[in-house]
Coordinates of C-alpha atoms in Angstrom, one line a residue:
Chain A
X1308 CA -12.7 -4.9 13.0
X1309 CA -12.2 -4.0 9.3
X1310 CA -14.7 -6.4 7.8
X1311 CA -17.4 -5.1 10.1
X1312 CA -17.0 -1.7 8.4
X1313 CA -18.4 -3.1 5.2
X1314 CA -21.4 -4.3 7.3
X1315 CA -22.0 -0.9 8.8
X1316 CA -21.6 0.9 5.5
X1317 CA -24.2 -1.5 3.9
X1318 CA -26.4 -1.2 6.9
X1319 CA -26.5 2.6 6.6
X1320 CA -27.4 2.3 2.9
X1321 CA -30.2 -0.2 3.7
X1322 CA -31.6 2.2 6.3
X1323 CA -31.4 5.1 3.8
X1324 CA -33.2 3.1 1.1
X1325 CA -35.8 2.0 3.6
X1326 CA -36.4 5.6 4.6
X1327 CA -36.6 6.5 0.9
X1328 CA -39.3 3.9 0.4
X1329 CA -41.2 5.4 3.4
X1330 CA -41.2 8.8 1.7
X1331 CA -42.3 7.3 -1.6
X1332 CA -45.1 5.4 0.1
X1333 CA -46.1 8.6 1.8
X1334 CA -46.2 10.5 -1.5
X1335 CA -48.3 7.7 -3.1
X1336 CA -50.6 7.7 0.0
X1337 CA -51.2 11.4 -0.4
X1338 CA -51.6 11.5 -4.1
X1339 CA -55.1 13.0 -3.8
X1340 CA -54.7 14.9 -0.5
X1341 CA -56.0 18.4 -0.7
X1342 CA -55.7 19.4 3.0
X1343 CA -52.5 19.5 5.1
X1344 CA -51.6 21.0 8.4
X1345 CA -49.8 23.9 6.6
X1346 CA -52.9 24.4 4.5
X1347 CA -53.2 23.7 0.8
X1348 CA -52.6 20.4 -1.0
X1349 CA -49.8 18.0 -0.1
X1350 CA -46.4 18.7 -1.5
X1351 CA -44.3 15.8 -2.8
X1352 CA -41.4 15.0 -0.4
X1353 CA -37.9 14.1 -1.5
X1354 CA -35.3 12.6 0.9
X1355 CA -31.8 14.0 0.8
X1356 CA -28.8 11.7 1.4
X1357 CA -25.2 12.7 2.3
X1358 CA -22.0 10.8 2.3
X1359 CA -20.8 9.9 5.7
X1360 CA -17.0 9.9 6.3
X1361 CA -15.0 9.7 9.4
X1362 CA -11.7 11.6 9.8
X1363 CA -9.3 9.7 11.9
X1364 CA -6.8 11.2 14.4
X1365 CA -4.1 10.9 11.7
X1366 CA -6.2 13.0 9.3
X1367 CA -7.1 10.0 7.1
X1368 CA -10.6 10.0 5.7
X1369 CA -12.4 6.7 5.8
X1370 CA -15.9 6.0 4.3
X1371 CA -18.7 5.3 6.7
X1372 CA -21.6 4.9 4.3
X1373 CA -24.5 7.3 3.8
X1374 CA -26.8 9.2 6.1
X1375 CA -30.2 10.8 5.7
X1376 CA -29.8 14.5 6.3
X1377 CA -33.4 15.6 5.7
X1378 CA -36.5 15.7 3.6
X1379 CA -37.2 18.6 1.2
X1380 CA -40.4 19.5 -0.5
X1381 CA -40.7 19.4 -4.3
X1382 CA -41.3 23.0 -5.4
X1383 CA -43.1 22.1 -8.7
X1384 CA -46.6 23.5 -9.2
X1385 CA -49.7 21.7 -8.1
X1386 CA -52.1 20.0 -10.5
X1387 CA -55.3 21.9 -11.2
X1388 CA -58.5 19.9 -11.8
X1389 CA -61.8 21.5 -12.7
X1390 CA -64.3 20.1 -10.2
X1391 CA -66.7 22.9 -8.8
X1392 CA -68.5 20.4 -6.5
X1393 CA -65.4 19.5 -4.6
X1394 CA -65.4 21.1 -1.1
X1395 CA -61.8 22.3 -1.6
X1396 CA -62.5 23.9 -5.0
X1397 CA -61.5 27.6 -5.3
X1398 CA -63.8 30.3 -6.6
X1399 CA -63.1 29.5 -10.2
X1400 CA -64.1 25.8 -9.6
X1401 CA -60.5 24.4 -9.6
X1402 CA -59.3 21.9 -7.1
X1403 CA -55.5 22.0 -6.5
X1404 CA -54.1 18.4 -6.2
X1405 CA -50.6 17.4 -5.0
X1406 CA -47.7 17.6 -7.3
X1407 CA -47.2 13.8 -7.0
X1408 CA -46.9 11.9 -10.2
X1409 CA -47.7 8.2 -9.5
X1410 CA -45.6 7.0 -12.5
X1411 CA -42.6 8.8 -11.2
X1412 CA -43.2 7.4 -7.7
X1413 CA -43.4 3.9 -9.1
X1414 CA -40.1 4.3 -10.9
X1415 CA -38.5 5.7 -7.8
X1416 CA -39.9 2.7 -5.8
X1417 CA -38.3 0.3 -8.2
X1418 CA -35.0 2.2 -8.0
X1419 CA -35.2 2.1 -4.1
X1420 CA -35.9 -1.6 -4.2
X1421 CA -33.0 -2.3 -6.6
X1422 CA -30.6 -0.2 -4.5
X1423 CA -31.7 -2.1 -1.4
X1424 CA -31.0 -5.4 -3.2
X1425 CA -27.6 -4.2 -4.4
X1426 CA -26.7 -3.3 -0.8
X1427 CA -27.8 -6.7 0.4
X1428 CA -25.6 -8.2 -2.2
X1429 CA -22.6 -6.1 -1.0
X1430 CA -23.3 -7.3 2.5
X1431 CA -23.4 -10.9 1.4
X1432 CA -20.1 -10.4 -0.5
X1433 CA -18.5 -9.1 2.7
X1434 CA -19.9 -12.0 4.6
X1435 CA -18.6 -14.5 2.1
X1436 CA -15.1 -12.9 2.1
X1437 CA -15.1 -13.4 5.9
X1438 CA -16.2 -17.0 5.6
X1439 CA -13.6 -17.7 2.9
X1440 CA -10.9 -16.1 5.1
X1441 CA -11.9 -18.5 7.9
X1442 CA -11.4 -21.4 5.5
X1443 CA -7.8 -20.5 4.9
X1444 CA -5.6 -23.3 6.0
X1445 CA -8.4 -25.7 6.8
X1446 CA -8.0 -29.3 5.7
Chain B
X561 CA -9.1 -23.0 28.5
X562 CA -7.7 -20.4 26.1
X563 CA -5.8 -18.6 28.8
X564 CA -4.1 -21.8 29.9
X565 CA -3.0 -22.7 26.4
X566 CA -1.9 -19.1 25.8
X567 CA 0.9 -19.7 28.3
X568 CA 2.6 -22.2 26.2
X569 CA 6.1 -21.0 25.1
X570 CA 5.2 -20.0 21.6
X571 CA 8.3 -17.9 21.3
X572 CA 11.4 -18.6 23.4
X573 CA 12.0 -16.1 26.2
X574 CA 14.4 -13.3 25.5
X575 CA 14.1 -13.6 21.7
X576 CA 14.3 -10.3 19.9
X577 CA 11.1 -9.0 18.4
X578 CA 11.5 -8.6 14.7
X579 CA 9.7 -5.3 14.5
X580 CA 11.3 -3.3 17.3
X581 CA 14.6 -5.1 17.6
X582 CA 14.5 -4.9 21.4
X583 CA 14.3 -7.8 23.8
X584 CA 10.8 -9.1 24.5
X585 CA 10.4 -11.1 27.7
X586 CA 8.2 -14.1 27.9
X587 CA 6.0 -12.3 30.4
X588 CA 5.4 -9.4 28.0
X589 CA 4.6 -11.8 25.3
X590 CA 2.0 -13.7 27.4
X591 CA 0.5 -10.5 28.5
X592 CA 0.1 -9.2 25.0
X593 CA -1.4 -12.4 23.7
X594 CA -3.6 -12.8 26.8
X595 CA -4.9 -9.3 26.5
X596 CA -5.6 -9.7 22.8
X597 CA -7.5 -13.0 23.4
X598 CA -9.4 -11.5 26.3
X599 CA -10.4 -8.4 24.3
X600 CA -11.5 -10.6 21.4
X601 CA -13.7 -12.8 23.7
X602 CA -15.2 -9.6 25.1
X603 CA -16.0 -8.3 21.6
X604 CA -17.6 -11.6 20.6
X605 CA -19.6 -11.6 23.8
X606 CA -20.8 -8.0 23.4
X607 CA -21.8 -8.6 19.8
X608 CA -23.8 -11.7 20.8
X609 CA -25.4 -9.6 23.6
X610 CA -26.1 -6.8 21.1
X611 CA -27.9 -9.2 18.8
X612 CA -29.9 -10.4 21.7
X613 CA -30.9 -6.9 22.6
X614 CA -31.7 -6.2 19.0
X615 CA -34.2 -9.1 18.9
X616 CA -36.1 -7.4 21.8
X617 CA -35.8 -4.0 20.1
X618 CA -37.2 -5.4 16.9
X619 CA -40.1 -6.9 18.8
X620 CA -40.8 -3.5 20.3
X621 CA -40.8 -2.1 16.8
X622 CA -37.7 0.1 17.5
X623 CA -35.3 -1.1 14.7
X624 CA -35.5 -2.1 11.1
X625 CA -35.4 -5.8 10.1
X626 CA -32.1 -5.4 8.3
X627 CA -30.5 -4.0 11.4
X628 CA -31.6 -7.0 13.3
X629 CA -30.4 -9.4 10.7
X630 CA -27.0 -7.7 10.3
X631 CA -26.4 -7.8 14.0
X632 CA -27.3 -11.5 14.1
X633 CA -25.0 -12.2 11.2
X634 CA -22.2 -10.2 12.8
X635 CA -22.6 -12.2 16.0
X636 CA -22.6 -15.5 14.1
X637 CA -19.5 -14.6 12.1
X638 CA -17.6 -13.5 15.1
X639 CA -18.6 -16.6 16.9
X640 CA -17.4 -18.8 14.1
X641 CA -14.1 -16.9 14.0
X642 CA -13.8 -17.5 17.7
X643 CA -14.5 -21.2 17.3
X644 CA -12.0 -21.4 14.4
X645 CA -9.3 -19.8 16.6
X646 CA -10.2 -22.1 19.5
X647 CA -9.9 -25.2 17.3
X648 CA -6.5 -24.1 16.0
X649 CA -5.2 -23.6 19.5
X650 CA -6.6 -26.9 20.8
X651 CA -5.1 -28.6 17.8
X652 CA -1.7 -27.2 18.5
X653 CA -2.0 -28.2 22.1
X654 CA -2.9 -31.8 21.2
X655 CA 0.0 -31.9 18.7
X656 CA 2.4 -30.9 21.5
X657 CA 0.9 -33.4 24.0
X658 CA 1.3 -36.2 21.4
X659 CA 5.0 -35.6 21.3
X660 CA 7.0 -38.6 22.7
X661 CA 8.6 -37.8 26.0

């Protein structure tokens, strides 16, 4: 049903923003992590979204929302802090901390929250349109 | 209930269809309407079932909360659309039954 497409589009966006918040929370959780499975400090992760479209049998392209296609690592350099007593300090006494900037993560978090809210609004608008349509001819 | 009412002669037999211009028999018409109603009832039923399944999936921590809420809302909207159609059909039926013989 046509109106249900608006639902699934908004649902895909909500899932994407939820996933983005997971990544941001993970970045914040690892703001001081100096050890990872790959060795070295934690690298900031960034989710990558792609537009999802469906091509019908008649060649018509219809929007289907957004999908998460992966997570990439932020290549910016790590933060160096001089702390010779830290167990992970290198021979010069520097500890390499993750390239996570808590301020930037907070801004991203607000953005994710607002984007989530906007998509909930879009969903409510679709729902209200449906309800209004049901009221046609009543009374 | 809906099936029964669907057999009311909504369009006289043998009337030409406006779109195709060919004759549409009453049987064809009932079949088309009946199939459409049946398909719609199935889709309402399946969306209610899906919402039910999603509640369980949510309890098992398998889906997000918005997925659950959207499926519940979808089921509710489809159900209210179904009730609206049912009310219209029953109203039409009562109107006809009220006609003086």
